[in-house]
PDB file of C-alpha atoms in Angstrom:
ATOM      1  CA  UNK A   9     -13.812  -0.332  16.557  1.00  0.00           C
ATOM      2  CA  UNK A  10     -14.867   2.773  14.137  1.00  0.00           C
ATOM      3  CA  UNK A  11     -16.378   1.844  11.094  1.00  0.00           C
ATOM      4  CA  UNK A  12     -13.287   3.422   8.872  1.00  0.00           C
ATOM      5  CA  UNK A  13     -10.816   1.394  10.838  1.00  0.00           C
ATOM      6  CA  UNK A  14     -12.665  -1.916  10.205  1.00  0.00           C
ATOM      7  CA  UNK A  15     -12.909  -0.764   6.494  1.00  0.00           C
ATOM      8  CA  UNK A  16      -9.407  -0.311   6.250  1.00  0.00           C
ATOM      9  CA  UNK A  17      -8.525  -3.615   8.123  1.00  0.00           C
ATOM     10  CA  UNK A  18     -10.489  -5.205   5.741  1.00  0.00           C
ATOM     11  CA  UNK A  19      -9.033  -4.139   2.985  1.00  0.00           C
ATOM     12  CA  UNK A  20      -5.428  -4.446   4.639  1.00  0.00           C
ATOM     13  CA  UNK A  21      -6.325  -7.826   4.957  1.00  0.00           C
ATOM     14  CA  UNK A  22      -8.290  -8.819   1.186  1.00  0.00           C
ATOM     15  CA  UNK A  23      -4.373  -6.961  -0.679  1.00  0.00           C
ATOM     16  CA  UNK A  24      -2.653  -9.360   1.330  1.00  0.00           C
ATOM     17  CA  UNK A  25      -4.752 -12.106   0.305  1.00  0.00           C
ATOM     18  CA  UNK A  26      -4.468 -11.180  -3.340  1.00  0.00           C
ATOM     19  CA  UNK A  27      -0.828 -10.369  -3.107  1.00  0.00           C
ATOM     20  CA  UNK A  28      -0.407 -13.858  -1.535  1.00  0.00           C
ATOM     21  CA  UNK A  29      -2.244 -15.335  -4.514  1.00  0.00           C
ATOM     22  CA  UNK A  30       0.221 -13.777  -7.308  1.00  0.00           C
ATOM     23  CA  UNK A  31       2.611 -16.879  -5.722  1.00  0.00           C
ATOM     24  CA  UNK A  32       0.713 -18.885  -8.784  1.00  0.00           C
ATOM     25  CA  UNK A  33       1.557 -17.184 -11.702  1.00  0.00           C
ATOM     26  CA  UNK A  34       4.233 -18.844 -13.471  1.00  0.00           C
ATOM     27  CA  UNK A  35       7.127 -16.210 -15.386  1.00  0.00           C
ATOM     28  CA  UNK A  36       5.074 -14.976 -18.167  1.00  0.00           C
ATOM     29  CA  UNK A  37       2.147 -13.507 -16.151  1.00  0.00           C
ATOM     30  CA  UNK A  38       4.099 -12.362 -13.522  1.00  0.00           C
ATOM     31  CA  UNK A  39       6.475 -10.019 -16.064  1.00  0.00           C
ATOM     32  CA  UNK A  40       3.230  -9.057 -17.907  1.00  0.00           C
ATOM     33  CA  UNK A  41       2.548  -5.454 -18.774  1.00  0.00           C
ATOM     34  CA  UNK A  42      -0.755  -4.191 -16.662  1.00  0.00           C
ATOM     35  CA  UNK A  43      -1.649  -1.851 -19.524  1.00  0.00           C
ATOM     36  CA  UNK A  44       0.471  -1.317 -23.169  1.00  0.00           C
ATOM     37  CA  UNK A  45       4.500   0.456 -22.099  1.00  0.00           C
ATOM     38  CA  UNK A  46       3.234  -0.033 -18.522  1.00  0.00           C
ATOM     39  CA  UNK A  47       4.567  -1.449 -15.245  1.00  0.00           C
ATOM     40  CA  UNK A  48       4.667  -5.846 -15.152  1.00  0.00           C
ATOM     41  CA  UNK A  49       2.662  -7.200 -12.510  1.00  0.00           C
ATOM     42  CA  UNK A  50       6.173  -7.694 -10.752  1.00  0.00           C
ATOM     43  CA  UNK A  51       6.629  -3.818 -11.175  1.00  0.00           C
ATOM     44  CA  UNK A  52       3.308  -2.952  -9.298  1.00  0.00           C
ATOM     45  CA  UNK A  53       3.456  -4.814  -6.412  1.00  0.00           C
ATOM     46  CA  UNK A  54       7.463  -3.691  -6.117  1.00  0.00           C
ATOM     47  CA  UNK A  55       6.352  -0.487  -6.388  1.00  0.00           C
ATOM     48  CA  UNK A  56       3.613  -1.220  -3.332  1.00  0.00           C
ATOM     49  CA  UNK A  57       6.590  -2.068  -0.867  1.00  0.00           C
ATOM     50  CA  UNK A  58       8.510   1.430  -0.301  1.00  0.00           C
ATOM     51  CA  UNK A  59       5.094   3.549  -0.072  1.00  0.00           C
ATOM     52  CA  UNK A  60       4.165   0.882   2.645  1.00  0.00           C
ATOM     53  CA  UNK A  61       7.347   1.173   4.081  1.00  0.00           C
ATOM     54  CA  UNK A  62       6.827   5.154   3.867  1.00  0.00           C
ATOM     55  CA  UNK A  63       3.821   4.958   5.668  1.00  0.00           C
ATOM     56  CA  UNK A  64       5.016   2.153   8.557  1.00  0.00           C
ATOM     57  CA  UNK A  65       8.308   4.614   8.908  1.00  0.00           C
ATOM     58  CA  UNK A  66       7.657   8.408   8.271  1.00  0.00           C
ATOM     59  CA  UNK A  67       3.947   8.486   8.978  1.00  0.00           C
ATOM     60  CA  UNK A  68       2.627   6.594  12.021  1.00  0.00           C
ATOM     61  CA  UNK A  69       5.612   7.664  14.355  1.00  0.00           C
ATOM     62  CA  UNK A  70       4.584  11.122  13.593  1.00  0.00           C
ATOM     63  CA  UNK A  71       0.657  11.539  13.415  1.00  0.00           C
ATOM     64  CA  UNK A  72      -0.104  11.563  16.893  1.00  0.00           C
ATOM     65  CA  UNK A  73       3.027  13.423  17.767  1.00  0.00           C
ATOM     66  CA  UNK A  74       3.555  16.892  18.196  1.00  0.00           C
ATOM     67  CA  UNK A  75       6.216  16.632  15.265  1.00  0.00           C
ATOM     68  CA  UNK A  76       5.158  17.714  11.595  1.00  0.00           C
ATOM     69  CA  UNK A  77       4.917  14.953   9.431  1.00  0.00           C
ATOM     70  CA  UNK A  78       8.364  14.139   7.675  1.00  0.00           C
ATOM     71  CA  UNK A  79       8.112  15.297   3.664  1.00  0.00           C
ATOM     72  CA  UNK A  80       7.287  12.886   1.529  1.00  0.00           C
ATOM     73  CA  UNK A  81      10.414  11.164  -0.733  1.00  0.00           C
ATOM     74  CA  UNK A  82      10.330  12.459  -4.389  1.00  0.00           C
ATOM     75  CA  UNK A  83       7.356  10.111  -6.420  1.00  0.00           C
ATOM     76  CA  UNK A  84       9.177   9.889  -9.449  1.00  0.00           C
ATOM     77  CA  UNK A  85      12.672   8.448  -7.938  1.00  0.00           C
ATOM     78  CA  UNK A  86      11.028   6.215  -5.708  1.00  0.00           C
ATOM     79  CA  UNK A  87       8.822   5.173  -8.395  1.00  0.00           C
ATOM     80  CA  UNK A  88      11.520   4.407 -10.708  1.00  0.00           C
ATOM     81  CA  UNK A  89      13.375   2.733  -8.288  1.00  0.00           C
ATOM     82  CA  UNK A  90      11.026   0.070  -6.834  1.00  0.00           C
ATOM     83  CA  UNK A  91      10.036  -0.417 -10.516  1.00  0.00           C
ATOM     84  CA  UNK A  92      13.509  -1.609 -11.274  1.00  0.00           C
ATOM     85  CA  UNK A  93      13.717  -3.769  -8.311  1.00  0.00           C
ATOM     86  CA  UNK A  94      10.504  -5.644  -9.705  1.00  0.00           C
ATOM     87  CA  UNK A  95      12.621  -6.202 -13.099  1.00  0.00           C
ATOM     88  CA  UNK A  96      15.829  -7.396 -10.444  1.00  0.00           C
ATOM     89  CA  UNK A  97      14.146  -9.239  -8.117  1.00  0.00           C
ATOM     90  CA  UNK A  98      12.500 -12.630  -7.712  1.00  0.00           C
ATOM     91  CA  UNK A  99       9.062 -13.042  -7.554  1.00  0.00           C
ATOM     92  CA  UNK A 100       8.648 -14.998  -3.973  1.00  0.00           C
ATOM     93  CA  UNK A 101      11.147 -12.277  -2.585  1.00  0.00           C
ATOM     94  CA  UNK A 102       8.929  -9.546  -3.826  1.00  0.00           C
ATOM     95  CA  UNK A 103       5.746 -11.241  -1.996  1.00  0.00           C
ATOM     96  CA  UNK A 104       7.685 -11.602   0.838  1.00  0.00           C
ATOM     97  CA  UNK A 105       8.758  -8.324   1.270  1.00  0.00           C
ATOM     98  CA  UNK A 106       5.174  -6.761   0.230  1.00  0.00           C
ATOM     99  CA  UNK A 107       3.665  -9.357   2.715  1.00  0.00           C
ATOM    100  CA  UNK A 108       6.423  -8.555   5.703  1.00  0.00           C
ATOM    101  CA  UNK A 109       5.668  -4.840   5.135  1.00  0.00           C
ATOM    102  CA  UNK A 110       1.632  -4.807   4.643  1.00  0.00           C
ATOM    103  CA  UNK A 111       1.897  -7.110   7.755  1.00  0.00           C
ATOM    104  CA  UNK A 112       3.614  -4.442  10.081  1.00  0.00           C
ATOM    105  CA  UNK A 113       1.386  -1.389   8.703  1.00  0.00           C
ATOM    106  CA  UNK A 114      -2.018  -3.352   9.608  1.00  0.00           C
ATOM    107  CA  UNK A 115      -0.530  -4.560  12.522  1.00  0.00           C
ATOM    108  CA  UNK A 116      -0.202  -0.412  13.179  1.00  0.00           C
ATOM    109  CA  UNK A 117      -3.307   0.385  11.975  1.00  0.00           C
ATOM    110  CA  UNK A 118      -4.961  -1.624  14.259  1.00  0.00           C
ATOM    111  CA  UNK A 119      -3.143  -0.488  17.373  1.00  0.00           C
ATOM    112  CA  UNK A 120      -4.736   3.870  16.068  1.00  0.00           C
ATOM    113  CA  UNK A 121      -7.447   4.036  18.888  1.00  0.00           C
ATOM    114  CA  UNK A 122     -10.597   4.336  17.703  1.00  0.00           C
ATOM    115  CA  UNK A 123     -11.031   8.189  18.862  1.00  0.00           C
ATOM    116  CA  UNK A 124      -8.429   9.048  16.535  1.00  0.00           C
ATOM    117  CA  UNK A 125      -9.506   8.104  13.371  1.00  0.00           C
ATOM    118  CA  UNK A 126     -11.441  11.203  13.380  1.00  0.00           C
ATOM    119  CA  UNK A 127      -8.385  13.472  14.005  1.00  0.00           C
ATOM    120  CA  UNK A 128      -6.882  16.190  11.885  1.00  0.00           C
ATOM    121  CA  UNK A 129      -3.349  15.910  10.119  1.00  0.00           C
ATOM    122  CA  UNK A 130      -1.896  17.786   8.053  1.00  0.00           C
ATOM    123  CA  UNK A 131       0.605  17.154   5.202  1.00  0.00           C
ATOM    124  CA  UNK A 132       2.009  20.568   4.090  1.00  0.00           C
ATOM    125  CA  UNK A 133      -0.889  22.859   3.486  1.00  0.00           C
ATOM    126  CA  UNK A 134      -3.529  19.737   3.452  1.00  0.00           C
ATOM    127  CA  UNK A 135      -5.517  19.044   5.916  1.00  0.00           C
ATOM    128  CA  UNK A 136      -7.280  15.820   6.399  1.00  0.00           C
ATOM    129  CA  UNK A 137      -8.525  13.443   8.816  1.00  0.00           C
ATOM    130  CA  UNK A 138      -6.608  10.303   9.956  1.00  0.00           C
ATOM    131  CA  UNK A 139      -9.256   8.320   8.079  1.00  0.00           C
ATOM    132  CA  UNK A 140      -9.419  10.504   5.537  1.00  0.00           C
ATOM    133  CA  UNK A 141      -5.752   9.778   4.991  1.00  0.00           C
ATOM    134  CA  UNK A 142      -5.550   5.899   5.016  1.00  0.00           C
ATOM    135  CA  UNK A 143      -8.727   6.022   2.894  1.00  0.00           C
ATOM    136  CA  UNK A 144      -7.130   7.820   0.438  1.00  0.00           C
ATOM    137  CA  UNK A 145      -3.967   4.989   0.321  1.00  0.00           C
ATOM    138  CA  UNK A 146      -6.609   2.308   0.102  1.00  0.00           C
ATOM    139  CA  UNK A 147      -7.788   3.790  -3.263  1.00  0.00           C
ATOM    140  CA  UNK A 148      -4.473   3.317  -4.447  1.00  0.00           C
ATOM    141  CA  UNK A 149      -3.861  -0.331  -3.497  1.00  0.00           C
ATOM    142  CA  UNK A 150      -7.124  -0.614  -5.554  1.00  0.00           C
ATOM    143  CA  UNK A 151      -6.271   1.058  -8.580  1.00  0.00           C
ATOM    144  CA  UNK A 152      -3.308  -1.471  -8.791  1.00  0.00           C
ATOM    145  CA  UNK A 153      -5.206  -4.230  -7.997  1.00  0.00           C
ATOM    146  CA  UNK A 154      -7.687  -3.443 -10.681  1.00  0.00           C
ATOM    147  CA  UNK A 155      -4.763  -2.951 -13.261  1.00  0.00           C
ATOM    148  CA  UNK A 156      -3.231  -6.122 -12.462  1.00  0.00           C
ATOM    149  CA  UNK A 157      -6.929  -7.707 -12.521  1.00  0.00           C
ATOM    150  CA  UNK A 158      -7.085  -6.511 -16.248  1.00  0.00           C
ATOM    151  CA  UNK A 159      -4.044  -9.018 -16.769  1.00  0.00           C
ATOM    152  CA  UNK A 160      -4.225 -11.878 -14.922  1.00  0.00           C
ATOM    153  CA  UNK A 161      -7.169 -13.327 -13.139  1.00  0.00           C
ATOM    154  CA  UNK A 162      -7.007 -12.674  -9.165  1.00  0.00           C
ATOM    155  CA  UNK A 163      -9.934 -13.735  -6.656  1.00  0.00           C
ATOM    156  CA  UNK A 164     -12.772 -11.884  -6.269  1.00  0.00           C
ATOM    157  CA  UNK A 165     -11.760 -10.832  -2.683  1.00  0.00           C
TER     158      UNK A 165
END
């Protein structure tokens, strides 16, 4: 396995475990601001679920294709959106969903051969490698996850 992949698997796997854990917080923590007028814990990992979904749907299918990668959907909407679904929704539902989702996309990142990791994309003008790429969506799980870590106490995983 190349050394990025395992990286990535492992990290795949420690936001699951964390997201997992958020099952314990009662209400309060759960709907608690990660920073002062920002997103709830709730809010975060809501927001998690349709980049995820993103990736599993408009990404794999099309990095080892000859087709260009689809555009990305517009941040702020999405954004918005998945932050009101944390306000809507129920806590185990938004685990679930998170987990369901996280699930499939390591499943898929596991199944990227190993020679490919290595491999130039390209999203618009950028270029990058495959690595490159999921390396750069692993610094944004952990941005959130240090956000929410600010708030409520997660393991040390």
């Amino acid at each position: 396995m190349e050394e990025h992949q395992a990286r990535i698997i492992a990290h795949h796997n420690r936001v699951l475990s964390v997201v997992t854990s958020l099952q314990r917080l009662d209400e309060h923590e759960w709907r608690t601001p990660v920073k002062l007028g920002g997103w709830t814990v709730a809010e975060v990992i809501a927001h998690l679920i349709p980049w995820g979904d993103f990736v599993l749907q408009k990404r794999l299918p099309y990095l080892f294709s000859q087709h260009p990668l689809p555009k990305g959907p517009e941040r702020e909407g999405i954004n918005s959106r998945a932050a009101e679904s944390g306000r809507c929704i129920a806590q185990p539902d938004i685990i679930a969903e998170f987990t369901n989702i996280r699930t499939n996309l390591l499943q898929s990142i596991r199944d990227i051969h190993e020679t490919d990791w290595n491999r130039p994309i390209f999203i618009g003008d950028t270029e990058l490698t495959v690595s490159a790429y999921f390396i750069g969506l692993a610094e944004h799980d952990r941005h959130h996850l240090q956000e929410i870590r600010a708030v409520v106490r997660l393991p040390n995983r």
